[in-house]
Tab-separated table of C-alpha atoms in Angstrom:
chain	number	residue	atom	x	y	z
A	8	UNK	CA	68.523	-30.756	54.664
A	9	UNK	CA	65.836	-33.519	53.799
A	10	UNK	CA	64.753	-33.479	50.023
A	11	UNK	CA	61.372	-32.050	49.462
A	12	UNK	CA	58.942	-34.302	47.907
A	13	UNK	CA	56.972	-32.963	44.476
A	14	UNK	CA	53.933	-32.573	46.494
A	15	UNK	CA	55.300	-30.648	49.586
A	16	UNK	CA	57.461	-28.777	46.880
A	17	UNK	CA	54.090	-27.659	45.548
A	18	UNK	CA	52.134	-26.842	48.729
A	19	UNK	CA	54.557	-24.704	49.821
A	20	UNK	CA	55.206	-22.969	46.573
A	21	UNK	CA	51.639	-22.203	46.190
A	22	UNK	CA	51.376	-21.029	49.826
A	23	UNK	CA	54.832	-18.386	49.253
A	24	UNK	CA	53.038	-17.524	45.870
A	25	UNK	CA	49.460	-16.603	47.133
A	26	UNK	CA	51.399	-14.624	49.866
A	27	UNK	CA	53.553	-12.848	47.067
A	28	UNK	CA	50.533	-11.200	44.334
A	29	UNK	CA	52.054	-9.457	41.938
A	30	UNK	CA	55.723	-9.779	43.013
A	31	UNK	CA	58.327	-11.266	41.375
A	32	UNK	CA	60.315	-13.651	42.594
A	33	UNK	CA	63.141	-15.462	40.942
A	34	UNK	CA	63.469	-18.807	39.774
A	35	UNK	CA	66.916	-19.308	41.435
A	36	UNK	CA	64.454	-18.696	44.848
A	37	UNK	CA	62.551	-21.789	44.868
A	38	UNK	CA	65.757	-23.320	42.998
A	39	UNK	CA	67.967	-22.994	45.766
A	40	UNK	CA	64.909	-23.563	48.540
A	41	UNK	CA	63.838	-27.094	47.343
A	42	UNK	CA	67.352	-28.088	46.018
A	43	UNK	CA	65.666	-29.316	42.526
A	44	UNK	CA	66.469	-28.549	39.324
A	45	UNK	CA	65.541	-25.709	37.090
A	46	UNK	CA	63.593	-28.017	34.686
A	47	UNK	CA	61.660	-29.264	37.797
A	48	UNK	CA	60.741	-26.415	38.730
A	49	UNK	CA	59.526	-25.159	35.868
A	50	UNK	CA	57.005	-27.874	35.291
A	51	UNK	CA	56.043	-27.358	38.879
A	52	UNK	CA	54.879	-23.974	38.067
A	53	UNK	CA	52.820	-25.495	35.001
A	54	UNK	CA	51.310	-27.293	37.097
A	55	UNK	CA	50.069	-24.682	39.388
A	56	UNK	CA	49.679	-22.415	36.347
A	57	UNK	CA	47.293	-24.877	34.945
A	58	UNK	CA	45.040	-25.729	38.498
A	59	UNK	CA	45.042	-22.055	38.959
A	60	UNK	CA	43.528	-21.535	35.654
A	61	UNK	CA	40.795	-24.032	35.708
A	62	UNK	CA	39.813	-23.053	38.954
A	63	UNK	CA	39.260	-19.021	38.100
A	64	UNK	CA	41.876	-18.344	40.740
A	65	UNK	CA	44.046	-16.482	38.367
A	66	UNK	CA	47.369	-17.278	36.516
A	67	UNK	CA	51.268	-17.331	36.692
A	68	UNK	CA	53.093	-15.036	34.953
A	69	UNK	CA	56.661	-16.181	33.661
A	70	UNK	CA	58.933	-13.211	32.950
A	71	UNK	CA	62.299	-14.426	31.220
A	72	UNK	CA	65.662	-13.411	31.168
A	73	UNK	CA	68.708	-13.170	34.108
A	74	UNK	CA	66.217	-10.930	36.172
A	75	UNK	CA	63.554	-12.693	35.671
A	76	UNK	CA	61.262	-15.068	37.291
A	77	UNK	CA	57.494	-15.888	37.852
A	78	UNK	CA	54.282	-13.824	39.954
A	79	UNK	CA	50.855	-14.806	40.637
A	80	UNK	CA	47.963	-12.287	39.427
A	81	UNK	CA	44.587	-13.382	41.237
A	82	UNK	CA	41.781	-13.379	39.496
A	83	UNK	CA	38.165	-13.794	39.817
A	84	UNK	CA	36.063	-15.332	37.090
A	85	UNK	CA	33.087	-12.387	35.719
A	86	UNK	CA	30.842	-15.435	36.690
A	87	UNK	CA	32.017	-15.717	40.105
A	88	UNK	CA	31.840	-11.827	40.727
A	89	UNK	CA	28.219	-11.645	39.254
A	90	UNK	CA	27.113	-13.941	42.150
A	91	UNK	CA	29.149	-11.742	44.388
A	92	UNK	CA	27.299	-9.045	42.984
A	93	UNK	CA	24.013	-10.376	43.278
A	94	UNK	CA	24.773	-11.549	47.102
A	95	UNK	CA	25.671	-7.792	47.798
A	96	UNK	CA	22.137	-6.850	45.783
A	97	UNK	CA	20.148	-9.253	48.275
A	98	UNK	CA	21.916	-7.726	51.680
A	99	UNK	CA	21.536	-4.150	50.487
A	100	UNK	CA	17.509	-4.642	49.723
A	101	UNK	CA	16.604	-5.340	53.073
A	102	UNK	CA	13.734	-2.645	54.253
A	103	UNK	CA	15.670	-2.904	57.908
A	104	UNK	CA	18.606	-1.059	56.514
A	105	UNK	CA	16.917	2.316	55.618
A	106	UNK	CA	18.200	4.763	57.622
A	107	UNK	CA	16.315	8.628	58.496
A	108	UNK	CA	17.244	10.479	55.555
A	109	UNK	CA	17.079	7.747	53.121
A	110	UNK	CA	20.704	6.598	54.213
A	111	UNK	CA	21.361	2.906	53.865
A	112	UNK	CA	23.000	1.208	56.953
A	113	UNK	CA	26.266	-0.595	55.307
A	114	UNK	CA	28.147	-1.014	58.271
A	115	UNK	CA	27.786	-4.760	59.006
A	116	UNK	CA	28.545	-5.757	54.791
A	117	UNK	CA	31.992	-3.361	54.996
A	118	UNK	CA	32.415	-5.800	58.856
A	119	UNK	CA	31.720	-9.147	56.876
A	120	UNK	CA	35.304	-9.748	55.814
A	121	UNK	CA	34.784	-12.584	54.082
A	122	UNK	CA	32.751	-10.459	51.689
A	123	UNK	CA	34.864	-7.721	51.622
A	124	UNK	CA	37.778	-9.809	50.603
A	125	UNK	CA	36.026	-11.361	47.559
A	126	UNK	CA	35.132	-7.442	46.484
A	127	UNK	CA	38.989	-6.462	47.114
A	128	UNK	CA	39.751	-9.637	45.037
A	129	UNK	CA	37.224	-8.434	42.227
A	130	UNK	CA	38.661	-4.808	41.748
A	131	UNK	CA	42.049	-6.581	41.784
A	132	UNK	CA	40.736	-8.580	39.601
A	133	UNK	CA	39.456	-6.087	37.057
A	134	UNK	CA	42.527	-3.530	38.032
A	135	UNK	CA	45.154	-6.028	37.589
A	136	UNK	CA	46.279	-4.868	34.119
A	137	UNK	CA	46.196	-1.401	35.086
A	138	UNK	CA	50.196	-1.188	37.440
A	139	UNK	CA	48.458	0.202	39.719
A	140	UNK	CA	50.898	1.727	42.658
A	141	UNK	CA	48.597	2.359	45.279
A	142	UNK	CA	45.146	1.944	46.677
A	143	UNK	CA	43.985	5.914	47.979
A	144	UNK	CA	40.075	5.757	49.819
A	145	UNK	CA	38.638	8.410	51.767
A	146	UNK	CA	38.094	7.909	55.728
A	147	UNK	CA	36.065	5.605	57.075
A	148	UNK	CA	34.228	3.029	55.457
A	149	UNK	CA	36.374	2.928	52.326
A	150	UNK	CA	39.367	1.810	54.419
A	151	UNK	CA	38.499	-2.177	54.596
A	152	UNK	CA	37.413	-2.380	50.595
A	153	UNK	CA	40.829	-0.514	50.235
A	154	UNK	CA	42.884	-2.617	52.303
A	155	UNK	CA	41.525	-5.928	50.881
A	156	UNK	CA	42.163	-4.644	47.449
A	157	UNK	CA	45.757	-3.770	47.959
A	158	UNK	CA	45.956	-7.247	49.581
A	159	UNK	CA	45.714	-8.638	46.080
A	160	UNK	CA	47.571	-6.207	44.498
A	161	UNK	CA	50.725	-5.940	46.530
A	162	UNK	CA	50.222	-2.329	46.970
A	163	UNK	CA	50.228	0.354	49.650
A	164	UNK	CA	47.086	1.966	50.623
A	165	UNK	CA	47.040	5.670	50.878
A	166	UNK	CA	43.967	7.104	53.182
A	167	UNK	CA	42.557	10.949	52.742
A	168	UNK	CA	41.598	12.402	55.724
A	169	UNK	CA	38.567	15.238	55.812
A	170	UNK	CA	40.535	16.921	58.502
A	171	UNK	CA	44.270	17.168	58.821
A	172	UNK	CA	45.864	15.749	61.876
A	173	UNK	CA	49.146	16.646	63.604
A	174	UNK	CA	50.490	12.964	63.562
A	175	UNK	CA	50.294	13.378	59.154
A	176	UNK	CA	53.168	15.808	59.179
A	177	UNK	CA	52.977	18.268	56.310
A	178	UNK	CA	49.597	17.533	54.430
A	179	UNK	CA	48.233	18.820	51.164
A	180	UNK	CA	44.527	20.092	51.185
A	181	UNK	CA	41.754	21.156	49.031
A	182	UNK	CA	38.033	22.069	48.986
A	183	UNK	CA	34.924	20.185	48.072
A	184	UNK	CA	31.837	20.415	47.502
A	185	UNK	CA	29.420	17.359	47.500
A	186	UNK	CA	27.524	16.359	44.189
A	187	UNK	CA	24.351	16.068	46.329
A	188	UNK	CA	23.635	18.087	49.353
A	189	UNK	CA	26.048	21.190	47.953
A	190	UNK	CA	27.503	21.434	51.255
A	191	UNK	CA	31.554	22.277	51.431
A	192	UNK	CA	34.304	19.971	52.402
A	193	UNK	CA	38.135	19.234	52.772
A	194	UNK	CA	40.243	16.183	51.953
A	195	UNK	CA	43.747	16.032	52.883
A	196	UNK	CA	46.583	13.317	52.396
A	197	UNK	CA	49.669	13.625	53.728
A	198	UNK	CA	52.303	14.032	51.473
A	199	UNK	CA	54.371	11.004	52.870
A	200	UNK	CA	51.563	8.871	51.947
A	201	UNK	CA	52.082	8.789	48.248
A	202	UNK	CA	55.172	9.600	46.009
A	203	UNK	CA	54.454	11.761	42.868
A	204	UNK	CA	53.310	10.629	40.016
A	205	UNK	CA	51.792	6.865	41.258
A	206	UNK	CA	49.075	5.410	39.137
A	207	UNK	CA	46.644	5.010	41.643
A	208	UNK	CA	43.477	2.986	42.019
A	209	UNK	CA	40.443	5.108	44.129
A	210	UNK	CA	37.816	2.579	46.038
A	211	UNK	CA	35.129	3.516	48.321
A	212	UNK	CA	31.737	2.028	49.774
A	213	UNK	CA	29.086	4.311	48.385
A	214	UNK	CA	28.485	7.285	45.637
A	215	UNK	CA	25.669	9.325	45.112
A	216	UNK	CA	26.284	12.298	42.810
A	217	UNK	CA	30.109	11.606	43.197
A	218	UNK	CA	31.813	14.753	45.086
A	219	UNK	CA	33.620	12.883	47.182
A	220	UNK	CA	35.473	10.464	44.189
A	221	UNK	CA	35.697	13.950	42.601
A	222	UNK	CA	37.291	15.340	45.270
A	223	UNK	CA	39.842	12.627	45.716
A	224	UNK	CA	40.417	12.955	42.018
A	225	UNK	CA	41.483	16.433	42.233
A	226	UNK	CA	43.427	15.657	45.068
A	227	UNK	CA	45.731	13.576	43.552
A	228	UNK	CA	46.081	16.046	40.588
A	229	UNK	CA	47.847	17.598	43.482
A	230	UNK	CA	50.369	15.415	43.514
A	231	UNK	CA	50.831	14.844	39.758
A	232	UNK	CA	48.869	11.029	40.191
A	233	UNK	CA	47.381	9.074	37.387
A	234	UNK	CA	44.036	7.621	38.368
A	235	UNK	CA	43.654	4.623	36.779
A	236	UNK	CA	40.098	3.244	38.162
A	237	UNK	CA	37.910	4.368	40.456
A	238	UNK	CA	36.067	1.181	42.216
A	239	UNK	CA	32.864	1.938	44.356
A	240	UNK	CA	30.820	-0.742	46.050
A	241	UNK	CA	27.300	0.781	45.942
A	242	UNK	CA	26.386	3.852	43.937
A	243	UNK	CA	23.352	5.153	43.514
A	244	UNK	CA	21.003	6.888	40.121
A	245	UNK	CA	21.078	10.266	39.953
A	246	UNK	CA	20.212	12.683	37.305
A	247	UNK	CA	23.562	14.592	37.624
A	248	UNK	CA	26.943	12.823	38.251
A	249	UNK	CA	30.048	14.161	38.869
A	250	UNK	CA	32.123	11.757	38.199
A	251	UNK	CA	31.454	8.751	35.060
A	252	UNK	CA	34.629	6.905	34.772
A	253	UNK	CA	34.117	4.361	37.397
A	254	UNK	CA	32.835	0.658	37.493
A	255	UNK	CA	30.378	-0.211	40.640
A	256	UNK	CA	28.819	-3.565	42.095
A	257	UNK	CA	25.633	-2.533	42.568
A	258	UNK	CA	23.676	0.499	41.867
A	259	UNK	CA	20.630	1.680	44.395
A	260	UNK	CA	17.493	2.571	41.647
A	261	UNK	CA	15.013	3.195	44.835
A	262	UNK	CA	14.635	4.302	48.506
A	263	UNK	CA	11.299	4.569	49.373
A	264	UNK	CA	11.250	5.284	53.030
A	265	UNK	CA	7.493	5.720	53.643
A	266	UNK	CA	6.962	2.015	52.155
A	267	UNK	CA	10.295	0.859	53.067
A	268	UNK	CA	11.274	-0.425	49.892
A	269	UNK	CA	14.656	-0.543	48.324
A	270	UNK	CA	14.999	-1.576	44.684
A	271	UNK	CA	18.694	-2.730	43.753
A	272	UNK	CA	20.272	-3.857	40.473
A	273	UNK	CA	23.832	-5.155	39.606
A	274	UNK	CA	26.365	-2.144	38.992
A	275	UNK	CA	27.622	-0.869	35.584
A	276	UNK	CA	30.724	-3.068	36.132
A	277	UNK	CA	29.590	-6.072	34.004
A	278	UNK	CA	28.848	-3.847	30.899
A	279	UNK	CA	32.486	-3.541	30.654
A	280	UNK	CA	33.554	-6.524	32.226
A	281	UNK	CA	32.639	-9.199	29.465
């Protein structure tokens, strides 16, 4: 086989290493692959270590020792995410979106995957210290933020259903009742879908009073889970919240349908997010 050059040696180990988040892969991998020394690889990895760095793409993570090797984390600079944030602010205070009912249409920002994959990249982001073992959202419009965060995170996503199908197998259930409109629910997940005791990461698109990321709490209670974040898109201010442990992108202050006005404002992330 032809001996890679430096630069086609780094190309391609940045490619297999973007592809790879949070895995590990061994030194001897890229060892035996490019037919280079140790030592040479090792400074190639500074190298991207360093580029990755500077550019707020994230960092390279060295673990040492015979089973050891190196995995990329992605990361997203808090500057970076605040103009995310503030794009998603601008989309979401457009009078056309008010629906009957005071709903906001969200449909085409959870279809815009370029956008969704910078807010998957941002809960990653802010998640990434947190071994988190699997993404869990609620059907439907959770499922793309949940599937472009487990992207970056090299994790499974695990999706609640509000009615059990046949094609789940056996399914664990329980009842809900929504922060807002009081009206009762189910949420069931199959139980192939998760293994006991995962530290799991909830996202979904929207939250008013918070039933719903209540109810997916309690759920995986059910199956001895630790939830370690709870990432929501859009919330909205309410005088009674169900749930307060959670970090949003942008938080709805005003729906005024008779003037068709919408006030927005970033979300509580960046007041823990420093």
């Amino acid at each position: 086989m032809k001996k890679w050059k430096r630069s086609a040696r780094l190309v391609d180990m940045t490619r297999r290493l973007l592809d790879q988040p949070h895995r590990l892969i061994p030194l001897n991998t890229f060892v035996e692959r490019y037919e280079a020394a140790k030592s040479s690889i090792s400074e190639d990895l500074a190298i991207l270590h360093d580029v990755f760095q500077q550019e707020g793409a994230g960092i390279l993570e060295t673990v040492s020792g015979a089973a050891g090797g190196v995995r990329y984390i992605p990361k997203v600079e808090v500057g970076k995410s605040k103009e995310i944030a503030h794009y998603l602010c601008r989309e979401l205070q457009n009078p056309a979106r008010i629906l009957p009912g005071g709903y906001l249409f969200l449909s085409d920002l959870l279809g815009d995957a370029s956008l969704v994959r910078d807010i998957g990249r941002i809960w990653a982001s802010y998640f990434a210290d947190h071994r988190v073992d699997a993404v869990v959202t609620v059907e439907t419009k959770g499922i793309p933020l949940a599937y472009a965060t487990a992207s970056h995170l090299d994790a499974p996503v695990a999706i609640i259903r509000r009615d059990s199908r046949i094609t789940e197998g056996s399914v664990v259930t329980i009842n809900t009742v929504s922060g807002s409109s009081k009206r009762l629910g189910s949420l069931s997940l199959s139980r192939r879908s998760l293994h006991e005791g995962a530290r799991v990461l909830i996202v979904d698109d929207f939250m008013k009073a918070g039933g719903t990321v209540q109810g997916m709490v309690d759920l995986m209670a059910e199956f001895n889970a630790e939830v370690v974040g709870v990432g929501i898109m859009a919330d909205t201010r309410v005088e009674e919240r169900l749930v307060e442990n959670y970090v949003s992108l942008a938080t709805v202050t005003e729906v005024n349908v008779k003037e068709k006005k919408i006030r927005i404002q970033p979300g509580n992330l960046f007041e823990y997010w420093r």
